[in-house]
Amino acid sequence: MKRKQMLALGLTTAVTASLLAGCGGEKKDKEKEEGGVKEFTAFFAVPGTEINDDNEIQEKIAEITGAKCKETWLTGQTAEEAIGTMIAGGEYPDFIDGSDGTAQLYEAGALIPLDDYIDDYPNIKEYLTEEQWDKLRKEDGHIYWIPQFGSVHGEEKVTVHNDEAFWIQTRVLEWAGYPEVKTMDQYFELIEAYQEANPTMEDGTENIPYTILCDDWRYFCLENAPMFLDGYPNDGSVMVDTEKLQVMDYNTSETAVKYFQKLNEEYKKGIVDPESFTQTYDEYIAKLSTGRVLGMIDQWWNFAYSVNDSLKQQGLHEQGCDYVPLPITIEEGIQNQWHNSGAVFNVSNGLGITVSCDDVEGALQFVNDLLGQEVHDLRNWGVEGVDYEVDENGEYYRTDEMRLQVSDTAYKASHLCNYSYFPQYSGTSRDGINAMKPENQPKEAFDGLNDDVKKCFEAYGAETYVDMIGTNEAPGPWYPMYSFSNTMTTSTPGGMAWTKMGEIKHEYLPKVVMAEDFDKAWDEYMKVYEGCNPQAFLDEMQEELERRLEAHKKYE
């Protein structure tokens, strides 16, 4: 769930100077060439980790492409604050992904239209279908950014559930004899029982039975579970009745009441982490990295790529601290849709090129080259013989030593260069053999699993994380609806309602969970929520649903 609001421009000079310096505010320096290699700059309004200036794979990519990019990431601000600061200063890096601030960039005229260039770059042109390119067009008919995720090349290969789920540590399941856990009540009953029998880790550190991330836009970890519990996929901001083709509000459903009442009960029992509603994202990640947290709701991409490496480096997988997803619904008999096949195409933001870039063609050529197979392999697999091997059938794999190596923070900074917020493929390599990414190479993914996860999968008859919860086809051409709600501004009644709804949920849902009298707190919340005029939001979402259905007809 995301907010769209314009910033007041009264931000401090110090913050402005710091951000611009970090994002390539010194315009002449950022586009200098050394040894014939073009140097671009990029700012991504999401948290990330910078790599070393002499990163080995970045240098190899530069040798092939003739270009490199200095990437900087969000620190200490929200995306909207960071982008607002940049707009106030009037200077930008060459590349940008504004995340929640993308609408601000567009409205400020900070992005160049890309549609006149796309046909000149074959790898970029191939990256999306004609329908997908058309979905990216704004009201003026132009395309201003390229989604970095959501493009599947060849056969889909998926082993990781990269999306949202109720996660639980393998030690909890093993202790209980790997039971079937299908409902929210069963999930919490299991965590309660384990915590009572095992209040600490092996070294005496106290367990945290269940924590919730509520920081900024990431409070989806608290608020959107009713949608999934009722068996709907991640449309993000609404549920869609696939028979009536009608949007529905999950915030007011009977399941929403049951879910938040359960959290309220678990909070009173001491199961829900009391720091849930005050912890920052960094504190949350640090907490999960200790292995103390038994369970939580989250998106895999939001925690796993940092937490799993930390657990592995500490050997905590040996205590069963790895997380697996469970097929949780509000009651048995509901088909869960936590996972849908096919990558999700989110049109609300992506990689843009700014008006401060003096070499638009060179910038696009760099993106084009990053999508070439040789460079794509370097970005995701690394260097042959160092980060992966090739067997007699041409299939890539890693040794245990390599897997441990690529999880090391220092090694990643000095050697690996994913260019992780530039366009990339999932699916199958152009060689027709390998997955585009190691985590989706079936044999490599299974061989690379820690023993506790392998044992858990075997107990449930699964080979992958996806097998643990099952998979479904995407529900329809409208999916996902959050790619529209994420672009809403307060310029329309629905957008104004959407902003207010988010503010109210962020304020009241923690109160509901912590309330002494749940019914009273819920009634108060609903009264304030209805005052946001949610119907205006639902009406605009319904209009967009119908527009998408109509637009799809010409591609059928």
Coordinates of C-alpha atoms in Angstrom, one line a residue:
M1 CA 0.0 0.0 0.0
K2 CA 1.5 3.3 -1.0
R3 CA 1.0 7.0 -0.6
K4 CA 1.2 9.8 -3.1
Q5 CA 1.7 13.2 -1.7
M6 CA 3.6 16.3 -2.7
L7 CA 6.3 17.6 -0.3
A8 CA 6.6 21.0 1.0
L9 CA 9.9 22.4 -0.3
G10 CA 11.1 23.6 3.0
L11 CA 13.8 20.9 3.3
T12 CA 17.1 21.8 4.7
T13 CA 20.0 22.8 2.5
A14 CA 22.2 20.2 4.2
V15 CA 19.8 17.4 3.2
T16 CA 19.5 18.7 -0.3
A17 CA 23.3 19.0 -0.7
S18 CA 23.9 15.6 0.7
L19 CA 21.3 13.9 -1.6
L20 CA 22.5 15.7 -4.7
A21 CA 26.1 14.8 -4.0
G22 CA 25.2 11.2 -3.5
C23 CA 23.2 11.1 -6.7
G24 CA 25.6 12.8 -9.0
G25 CA 24.7 16.4 -8.4
E26 CA 28.1 17.5 -9.8
K27 CA 26.9 17.1 -13.4
K28 CA 30.2 17.5 -15.1
D29 CA 31.9 14.9 -13.0
K30 CA 29.1 12.3 -13.4
E31 CA 29.4 12.0 -17.2
K32 CA 33.2 12.0 -17.5
E33 CA 34.8 9.2 -19.4
E34 CA 37.9 7.4 -18.2
G35 CA 39.8 5.2 -20.5
G36 CA 36.9 5.3 -23.0
V37 CA 34.4 4.1 -20.5
K38 CA 31.3 6.2 -20.1
E39 CA 30.2 6.8 -16.5
F40 CA 26.6 7.3 -15.7
T41 CA 24.8 7.9 -12.3
A42 CA 21.6 6.4 -10.9
F43 CA 19.5 7.0 -7.9
F44 CA 16.9 4.4 -6.7
A45 CA 14.4 5.5 -4.1
V46 CA 14.6 2.2 -2.3
P47 CA 17.1 0.9 0.3
G48 CA 20.1 -0.8 -1.2
T49 CA 23.7 -1.5 -0.8
E50 CA 26.5 0.3 -2.7
I51 CA 29.3 -1.7 -4.2
N52 CA 33.0 -0.9 -4.2
D53 CA 34.3 1.5 -6.8
D54 CA 36.7 -1.2 -8.1
N55 CA 34.1 -3.9 -8.1
E56 CA 35.4 -6.7 -10.3
I57 CA 32.3 -7.7 -12.2
Q58 CA 31.3 -4.1 -12.8
E59 CA 34.7 -3.6 -14.4
K60 CA 34.2 -6.7 -16.6
I61 CA 30.8 -5.3 -17.7
A62 CA 32.3 -2.0 -18.4
E63 CA 34.9 -3.7 -20.7
I64 CA 32.0 -5.3 -22.7
T65 CA 29.6 -2.4 -22.7
G66 CA 32.0 0.6 -22.6
A67 CA 30.0 2.0 -19.7
K68 CA 29.4 1.8 -16.0
C69 CA 27.0 3.3 -13.5
K70 CA 27.5 4.7 -10.0
E71 CA 24.3 3.6 -8.1
T72 CA 23.1 5.3 -5.0
W73 CA 20.1 4.3 -2.8
L74 CA 17.6 5.7 -0.4
T75 CA 18.9 6.4 3.1
G76 CA 17.2 8.2 6.0
Q77 CA 14.2 9.5 4.0
T78 CA 11.0 8.3 2.4
A79 CA 11.0 8.0 -1.4
E80 CA 8.7 11.0 -1.6
E81 CA 11.0 13.1 0.5
A82 CA 14.1 12.2 -1.4
I83 CA 12.4 12.9 -4.8
G84 CA 10.9 16.1 -3.5
T85 CA 14.4 17.3 -2.4
M86 CA 15.8 16.5 -5.9
I87 CA 13.0 18.3 -7.7
A88 CA 13.5 21.3 -5.5
G89 CA 17.2 21.4 -6.5
G90 CA 16.4 20.9 -10.1
E91 CA 19.3 18.5 -10.7
Y92 CA 19.1 14.8 -11.3
P93 CA 21.2 11.7 -11.9
D94 CA 21.2 10.2 -15.4
F95 CA 19.0 7.2 -14.4
I96 CA 16.3 7.2 -11.7
D97 CA 13.6 5.0 -10.2
G98 CA 11.5 7.2 -8.0
S99 CA 9.5 4.4 -6.4
D100 CA 6.7 6.1 -4.5
G101 CA 8.0 9.4 -5.8
T102 CA 7.6 8.5 -9.5
A103 CA 4.4 10.5 -9.9
Q104 CA 6.2 13.6 -8.6
L105 CA 9.0 13.1 -11.2
Y106 CA 6.5 12.8 -14.0
E107 CA 4.5 15.9 -12.9
A108 CA 7.7 17.9 -12.5
G109 CA 8.8 17.1 -16.0
A110 CA 12.0 15.5 -14.8
L111 CA 11.8 12.5 -17.1
I112 CA 12.4 12.3 -20.9
P113 CA 9.9 10.3 -23.1
L114 CA 11.5 7.1 -24.3
D115 CA 9.1 5.9 -27.0
D116 CA 10.9 7.6 -29.9
Y117 CA 14.1 5.7 -28.9
I118 CA 12.9 2.2 -28.1
D119 CA 12.9 0.8 -31.6
D120 CA 16.6 1.7 -32.0
Y121 CA 17.6 -0.7 -29.2
P122 CA 16.7 -4.3 -30.1
N123 CA 17.3 -5.8 -26.6
I124 CA 15.1 -3.1 -25.0
K125 CA 12.4 -3.5 -27.7
E126 CA 12.3 -7.3 -27.2
Y127 CA 12.2 -6.9 -23.4
L128 CA 8.4 -6.2 -23.4
T129 CA 5.5 -7.1 -25.6
E130 CA 3.6 -4.5 -27.6
E131 CA 0.7 -4.7 -25.1
Q132 CA 3.1 -4.1 -22.2
W133 CA 4.7 -1.1 -23.9
D134 CA 1.2 0.3 -24.5
K135 CA 0.3 -0.2 -20.9
L136 CA 3.2 2.1 -19.9
R137 CA 1.9 5.1 -21.9
K138 CA 0.8 8.1 -19.9
E139 CA -2.1 10.4 -20.7
D140 CA 0.1 12.2 -23.2
G141 CA 0.8 9.0 -25.1
H142 CA 4.5 8.8 -24.1
I143 CA 6.5 6.2 -22.2
Y144 CA 8.7 7.6 -19.4
W145 CA 10.1 4.5 -17.6
I146 CA 10.8 0.8 -18.1
P147 CA 9.8 -1.6 -15.4
Q148 CA 12.8 -3.6 -14.3
F149 CA 10.9 -6.7 -13.2
G150 CA 8.2 -8.7 -14.7
S151 CA 9.7 -9.9 -18.0
V152 CA 9.9 -13.7 -18.5
H153 CA 12.2 -14.9 -21.3
G154 CA 11.4 -18.3 -22.7
E155 CA 10.1 -21.0 -20.3
E156 CA 9.2 -19.7 -16.8
K157 CA 11.5 -21.2 -14.2
V158 CA 10.3 -20.5 -10.6
T159 CA 11.6 -22.1 -7.4
V160 CA 11.3 -19.2 -5.0
H161 CA 8.0 -17.6 -3.9
N162 CA 9.2 -14.1 -4.3
D163 CA 5.9 -12.6 -3.0
E164 CA 3.9 -12.3 0.2
A165 CA 3.1 -15.1 2.6
F166 CA 2.8 -16.2 6.2
W167 CA 6.4 -17.3 6.8
I168 CA 7.5 -19.7 9.6
Q169 CA 10.9 -21.1 10.7
T170 CA 11.6 -24.7 9.8
R171 CA 12.5 -25.4 13.5
V172 CA 8.9 -24.7 14.5
L173 CA 7.6 -27.2 11.9
E174 CA 10.1 -29.8 12.7
W175 CA 9.4 -29.6 16.4
A176 CA 5.7 -30.2 15.7
G177 CA 6.3 -33.1 13.3
Y178 CA 5.7 -31.1 10.1
P179 CA 1.9 -30.7 10.6
E180 CA -0.6 -29.5 8.0
V181 CA -1.0 -25.8 8.7
K182 CA -3.7 -24.3 6.5
T183 CA -5.6 -21.6 8.5
M184 CA -4.7 -18.5 10.4
D185 CA -5.8 -20.0 13.7
Q186 CA -3.7 -23.1 13.1
Y187 CA -0.7 -21.0 12.3
F188 CA -0.9 -19.0 15.5
E189 CA -1.7 -22.1 17.6
L190 CA 1.5 -23.7 16.4
I191 CA 3.6 -20.6 17.2
E192 CA 2.1 -20.4 20.6
A193 CA 2.8 -24.0 21.4
Y194 CA 6.3 -23.9 20.2
Q195 CA 7.0 -20.7 22.1
E196 CA 5.7 -22.2 25.3
A197 CA 7.9 -25.3 24.9
N198 CA 10.9 -23.4 23.5
P199 CA 11.1 -19.8 24.7
T200 CA 14.7 -19.3 23.8
M201 CA 17.3 -20.2 21.1
E202 CA 20.2 -22.6 21.9
D203 CA 22.3 -19.8 23.4
G204 CA 19.5 -18.6 25.6
T205 CA 18.4 -15.7 23.4
E206 CA 14.7 -15.1 23.8
N207 CA 12.5 -15.9 20.8
I208 CA 10.2 -13.4 19.3
P209 CA 7.1 -15.4 18.3
Y210 CA 5.7 -13.0 15.7
T211 CA 6.7 -9.6 14.5
I212 CA 5.1 -7.1 12.1
L213 CA 6.7 -4.6 9.9
C214 CA 4.8 -1.3 9.7
D215 CA 7.4 1.2 8.6
D216 CA 6.2 3.7 6.0
W217 CA 4.8 2.0 2.8
R218 CA 5.9 -1.4 4.1
Y219 CA 2.9 -1.6 6.4
F220 CA 1.4 -3.9 3.9
C221 CA 2.9 -6.6 6.2
L222 CA 0.1 -5.6 8.6
E223 CA -2.8 -4.4 6.6
N224 CA -3.4 -6.5 3.4
A225 CA -3.6 -10.0 4.7
P226 CA -7.5 -10.2 4.6
M227 CA -7.2 -10.2 0.8
F228 CA -5.0 -13.3 0.8
L229 CA -6.9 -15.0 3.6
D230 CA -10.1 -14.9 1.5
G231 CA -8.3 -16.6 -1.4
Y232 CA -7.6 -13.6 -3.6
P233 CA -4.4 -12.8 -5.3
N234 CA -2.2 -9.7 -4.7
D235 CA -4.2 -7.0 -6.5
G236 CA -2.8 -4.9 -3.7
S237 CA -5.4 -2.3 -3.1
V238 CA -8.7 -4.1 -3.8
M239 CA -10.1 -7.6 -4.4
V240 CA -11.6 -8.4 -7.8
D241 CA -14.6 -10.7 -8.1
T242 CA -13.6 -12.7 -11.2
E243 CA -17.2 -13.6 -12.1
K244 CA -18.9 -10.3 -11.6
L245 CA -15.7 -8.3 -12.6
Q246 CA -16.4 -6.1 -9.6
V247 CA -13.8 -4.5 -7.3
M248 CA -14.3 -5.1 -3.5
D249 CA -12.9 -3.5 -0.4
Y250 CA -10.9 -6.0 1.7
N251 CA -10.6 -3.5 4.5
T252 CA -14.2 -3.9 5.6
S253 CA -14.7 -7.6 5.0
E254 CA -15.7 -10.1 7.7
T255 CA -12.3 -11.7 7.3
A256 CA -10.6 -8.4 8.0
V257 CA -12.4 -8.3 11.4
K258 CA -11.4 -11.9 12.2
Y259 CA -7.8 -11.2 11.2
F260 CA -7.3 -8.1 13.3
Q261 CA -9.2 -9.6 16.2
K262 CA -6.7 -12.5 16.1
L263 CA -3.8 -10.1 16.1
N264 CA -5.3 -8.3 19.0
E265 CA -5.7 -11.6 20.9
E266 CA -2.1 -12.6 20.1
Y267 CA -0.8 -9.2 21.2
K268 CA -2.5 -9.6 24.5
K269 CA -0.9 -13.0 24.9
G270 CA 2.5 -11.6 24.3
I271 CA 2.9 -13.4 20.9
V272 CA 3.0 -10.3 18.8
D273 CA 6.2 -8.4 19.2
P274 CA 5.5 -5.1 21.1
E275 CA 8.1 -3.3 19.0
S276 CA 6.1 -4.1 15.8
F277 CA 4.6 -0.7 15.5
T278 CA 7.7 1.4 16.2
Q279 CA 10.5 -0.6 14.6
T280 CA 12.2 0.7 11.5
Y281 CA 12.8 -1.4 8.4
D282 CA 16.5 -1.7 9.3
E283 CA 15.7 -2.7 12.8
Y284 CA 13.2 -5.3 11.5
I285 CA 15.8 -6.8 9.1
A286 CA 18.4 -6.9 11.9
K287 CA 15.9 -8.6 14.2
L288 CA 15.1 -11.3 11.6
S289 CA 18.9 -11.7 11.0
T290 CA 19.4 -12.9 14.6
G291 CA 17.2 -15.9 14.0
R292 CA 14.9 -15.0 16.9
V293 CA 11.7 -14.4 15.0
L294 CA 9.5 -17.5 14.6
G295 CA 7.1 -16.1 12.0
M296 CA 5.8 -13.0 10.2
I297 CA 3.9 -11.9 7.1
D298 CA 6.1 -10.3 4.4
Q299 CA 7.2 -10.4 0.8
W300 CA 10.2 -12.6 0.1
W301 CA 12.0 -9.8 -1.7
N302 CA 11.5 -7.5 1.2
F303 CA 13.6 -9.6 3.6
A304 CA 15.1 -12.8 2.2
Y305 CA 18.0 -11.4 0.1
S306 CA 19.6 -9.9 3.1
V307 CA 18.3 -12.0 6.0
N308 CA 19.0 -15.4 4.4
D309 CA 22.7 -14.5 3.7
S310 CA 23.1 -13.3 7.3
L311 CA 21.6 -16.5 8.7
K312 CA 23.8 -18.6 6.5
Q313 CA 27.0 -16.7 7.5
Q314 CA 26.1 -17.2 11.2
G315 CA 25.3 -20.9 10.7
L316 CA 21.8 -20.3 12.1
H317 CA 20.3 -22.6 9.5
E318 CA 21.7 -25.4 11.6
Q319 CA 19.2 -24.4 14.3
G320 CA 16.3 -24.3 11.7
C321 CA 16.1 -20.5 11.5
D322 CA 15.3 -20.5 7.7
Y323 CA 11.8 -19.4 6.7
V324 CA 9.3 -21.3 4.5
P325 CA 5.8 -20.2 3.4
L326 CA 2.6 -21.8 4.4
P327 CA -0.8 -21.9 2.4
I328 CA -2.8 -20.0 5.0
T329 CA -6.4 -18.9 4.5
I330 CA -9.1 -17.8 6.9
E331 CA -10.6 -21.3 7.0
E332 CA -10.0 -24.7 5.3
G333 CA -11.5 -25.3 1.9
I334 CA -10.5 -22.0 0.4
Q335 CA -8.1 -22.1 -2.6
N336 CA -5.2 -19.8 -1.7
Q337 CA -3.7 -17.5 -4.3
W338 CA -0.5 -16.4 -2.6
H339 CA 1.4 -17.4 -5.7
N340 CA 0.5 -16.7 -9.3
S341 CA 2.5 -18.0 -12.3
G342 CA 4.0 -15.4 -14.6
A343 CA 5.9 -12.4 -13.5
V344 CA 3.8 -9.4 -12.3
F345 CA 4.0 -6.4 -14.6
N346 CA 3.8 -3.2 -12.5
V347 CA 3.4 -0.1 -14.7
S348 CA 3.4 2.4 -11.8
N349 CA 7.2 3.0 -11.7
G350 CA 10.5 1.8 -13.3
L351 CA 13.8 3.0 -14.7
G352 CA 13.6 6.4 -16.2
I353 CA 16.2 8.7 -17.8
T354 CA 16.2 12.3 -16.5
V355 CA 16.4 15.7 -18.2
S356 CA 19.9 16.1 -16.6
C357 CA 21.3 13.2 -18.7
D358 CA 23.4 14.6 -21.6
D359 CA 23.8 11.3 -23.4
V360 CA 20.4 9.7 -23.7
E361 CA 21.5 7.5 -26.5
G362 CA 24.5 6.3 -24.5
A363 CA 22.3 5.7 -21.5
L364 CA 19.9 3.6 -23.5
Q365 CA 22.7 1.7 -25.2
F366 CA 23.9 0.8 -21.7
V367 CA 20.5 -0.6 -20.7
N368 CA 20.4 -2.4 -24.0
D369 CA 23.7 -4.0 -23.4
L370 CA 22.8 -5.0 -19.8
L371 CA 20.0 -7.2 -21.4
G372 CA 22.5 -9.1 -23.6
Q373 CA 23.0 -12.6 -22.5
E374 CA 26.7 -12.4 -21.7
V375 CA 26.2 -9.4 -19.5
H376 CA 23.0 -10.7 -18.0
D377 CA 24.9 -13.9 -16.9
L378 CA 27.7 -11.7 -15.3
R379 CA 25.0 -9.7 -13.4
N380 CA 23.2 -12.8 -12.1
W381 CA 25.6 -15.8 -12.1
G382 CA 28.9 -14.0 -11.9
V383 CA 32.2 -15.3 -13.4
E384 CA 32.5 -18.8 -14.7
G385 CA 35.0 -20.8 -12.7
V386 CA 34.8 -18.3 -9.8
D387 CA 31.1 -18.0 -9.0
Y388 CA 29.7 -21.0 -10.9
E389 CA 30.7 -24.0 -12.9
V390 CA 29.2 -25.6 -16.1
D391 CA 28.5 -29.3 -16.3
E392 CA 28.8 -31.6 -19.3
N393 CA 25.3 -30.7 -20.4
G394 CA 25.9 -27.0 -20.3
E395 CA 24.0 -26.5 -17.0
Y396 CA 25.3 -23.9 -14.6
Y397 CA 25.8 -24.9 -10.9
R398 CA 27.6 -23.8 -7.8
T399 CA 29.7 -25.6 -5.3
D400 CA 29.0 -25.3 -1.6
E401 CA 32.1 -23.1 -1.3
M402 CA 30.8 -20.8 -4.1
R403 CA 27.3 -20.5 -2.4
L404 CA 28.9 -19.5 0.9
Q405 CA 31.1 -17.1 -0.9
V406 CA 28.3 -15.2 -2.8
S407 CA 26.4 -14.8 0.5
D408 CA 29.3 -12.9 2.1
T409 CA 28.8 -9.1 2.4
A410 CA 32.4 -8.2 1.7
Y411 CA 32.6 -10.5 -1.3
K412 CA 29.4 -9.0 -2.8
A413 CA 30.7 -5.5 -2.4
S414 CA 34.1 -6.2 -4.0
H415 CA 33.1 -8.7 -6.7
L416 CA 29.4 -9.0 -7.5
C417 CA 27.5 -6.4 -9.6
N418 CA 23.8 -7.2 -10.2
Y419 CA 22.7 -3.8 -11.4
S420 CA 19.7 -5.0 -9.6
Y421 CA 17.4 -2.0 -10.4
F422 CA 18.1 -2.0 -14.1
P423 CA 15.8 -4.1 -16.4
Q424 CA 16.4 -7.8 -16.1
Y425 CA 14.8 -11.1 -17.1
S426 CA 13.5 -14.1 -15.3
G427 CA 12.8 -17.3 -17.1
T428 CA 15.2 -19.2 -19.4
S429 CA 18.5 -18.1 -20.8
R430 CA 18.9 -17.8 -24.6
D431 CA 20.8 -21.0 -24.5
G432 CA 17.6 -22.8 -23.7
I433 CA 19.2 -24.6 -20.8
N434 CA 19.8 -22.4 -17.9
A435 CA 17.6 -20.1 -15.7
M436 CA 18.3 -16.4 -16.1
K437 CA 19.0 -16.3 -12.3
P438 CA 20.6 -18.9 -10.0
E439 CA 17.7 -19.0 -7.5
N440 CA 15.4 -20.2 -10.3
Q441 CA 17.7 -23.0 -11.6
P442 CA 15.8 -26.0 -10.3
K443 CA 18.8 -28.3 -9.6
E444 CA 21.0 -25.5 -8.3
A445 CA 18.2 -24.0 -6.2
F446 CA 17.6 -27.4 -4.5
D447 CA 21.2 -28.2 -4.1
G448 CA 21.8 -24.8 -2.6
L449 CA 19.1 -25.2 0.0
N450 CA 20.2 -25.4 3.6
D451 CA 19.6 -28.9 5.1
D452 CA 16.8 -27.7 7.4
V453 CA 14.8 -26.4 4.3
K454 CA 15.5 -29.6 2.3
K455 CA 14.3 -31.7 5.2
C456 CA 11.1 -29.6 5.5
F457 CA 10.4 -29.7 1.8
E458 CA 10.8 -33.5 1.8
A459 CA 8.4 -33.8 4.7
Y460 CA 5.7 -31.9 2.8
G461 CA 6.4 -33.5 -0.6
A462 CA 7.8 -30.3 -2.0
E463 CA 10.9 -29.5 -4.0
T464 CA 10.5 -25.7 -4.1
Y465 CA 9.2 -22.8 -2.0
V466 CA 6.4 -22.5 -4.5
D467 CA 5.4 -26.1 -4.0
M468 CA 4.8 -25.3 -0.3
I469 CA 1.8 -23.1 -1.2
G470 CA 0.9 -24.0 -4.7
T471 CA 0.5 -21.8 -7.8
N472 CA -2.3 -20.3 -9.8
E473 CA -2.7 -18.6 -13.2
A474 CA -2.9 -14.8 -13.1
P475 CA -6.6 -13.9 -12.7
G476 CA -7.0 -11.6 -15.7
P477 CA -5.7 -8.8 -17.9
W478 CA -6.4 -6.2 -15.1
Y479 CA -3.9 -7.8 -12.8
P480 CA -2.4 -6.3 -10.6
M481 CA -4.7 -3.4 -9.8
Y482 CA -2.1 -1.8 -7.5
S483 CA -0.2 -0.7 -10.6
F484 CA -3.0 1.8 -10.9
S485 CA -3.6 2.8 -7.3
N486 CA 0.1 3.4 -6.9
T487 CA -0.1 6.2 -9.5
M488 CA -3.1 7.9 -7.9
T489 CA -2.7 11.5 -6.7
T490 CA -4.9 13.8 -4.7
S491 CA -6.1 15.5 -7.9
T492 CA -9.2 13.2 -8.1
P493 CA -11.8 12.3 -5.5
G494 CA -10.7 8.7 -5.6
G495 CA -7.0 9.6 -5.2
M496 CA -7.8 11.9 -2.3
A497 CA -9.8 9.1 -0.7
W498 CA -7.0 6.7 -1.3
T499 CA -4.5 9.0 0.4
K500 CA -6.8 9.5 3.4
M501 CA -7.5 5.7 3.7
G502 CA -3.8 5.0 3.9
E503 CA -3.2 7.6 6.5
I504 CA -6.1 6.3 8.6
K505 CA -5.1 2.7 8.3
H506 CA -1.5 3.5 9.2
E507 CA -2.7 5.4 12.3
Y508 CA -5.6 3.2 13.5
L509 CA -4.6 -0.4 12.8
P510 CA -1.8 -0.5 15.4
K511 CA -4.3 0.9 17.9
V512 CA -6.8 -1.8 16.9
V513 CA -4.2 -4.6 17.5
M514 CA -3.1 -3.2 20.8
A515 CA -6.6 -2.2 22.1
E516 CA -8.0 -3.4 25.4
D517 CA -11.5 -3.5 23.9
F518 CA -11.2 -4.7 20.3
D519 CA -14.8 -4.2 19.4
K520 CA -14.8 -0.6 20.5
A521 CA -11.5 0.1 18.7
W522 CA -12.7 -1.5 15.5
D523 CA -16.0 0.5 15.5
E524 CA -14.0 3.7 16.0
Y525 CA -11.7 2.8 13.2
M526 CA -14.5 1.9 10.8
K527 CA -16.3 5.2 11.6
V528 CA -13.1 7.2 10.7
Y529 CA -12.4 5.0 7.7
E530 CA -15.8 5.6 6.2
G531 CA -15.2 9.3 6.6
C532 CA -12.5 9.0 4.0
N533 CA -15.1 8.3 1.3
P534 CA -13.6 5.0 0.2
Q535 CA -16.4 4.5 -2.3
A536 CA -14.9 7.3 -4.4
F537 CA -11.7 5.2 -4.5
L538 CA -13.6 2.0 -5.3
D539 CA -15.4 3.8 -8.2
E540 CA -12.2 4.9 -9.8
M541 CA -10.7 1.5 -9.4
Q542 CA -13.8 0.0 -11.1
E543 CA -13.4 2.4 -14.0
E544 CA -9.8 1.3 -14.4
L545 CA -10.7 -2.3 -14.2
E546 CA -13.2 -1.9 -17.0
R547 CA -10.7 0.2 -19.0
R548 CA -8.0 -2.5 -18.8
L549 CA -10.5 -5.2 -19.9
E550 CA -11.5 -3.1 -22.9
A551 CA -7.8 -2.3 -23.8
H552 CA -6.9 -5.9 -23.7
K553 CA -9.5 -6.9 -26.3
K554 CA -7.4 -5.7 -29.2
Y555 CA -4.6 -8.2 -28.2
E556 CA -6.8 -11.2 -27.8

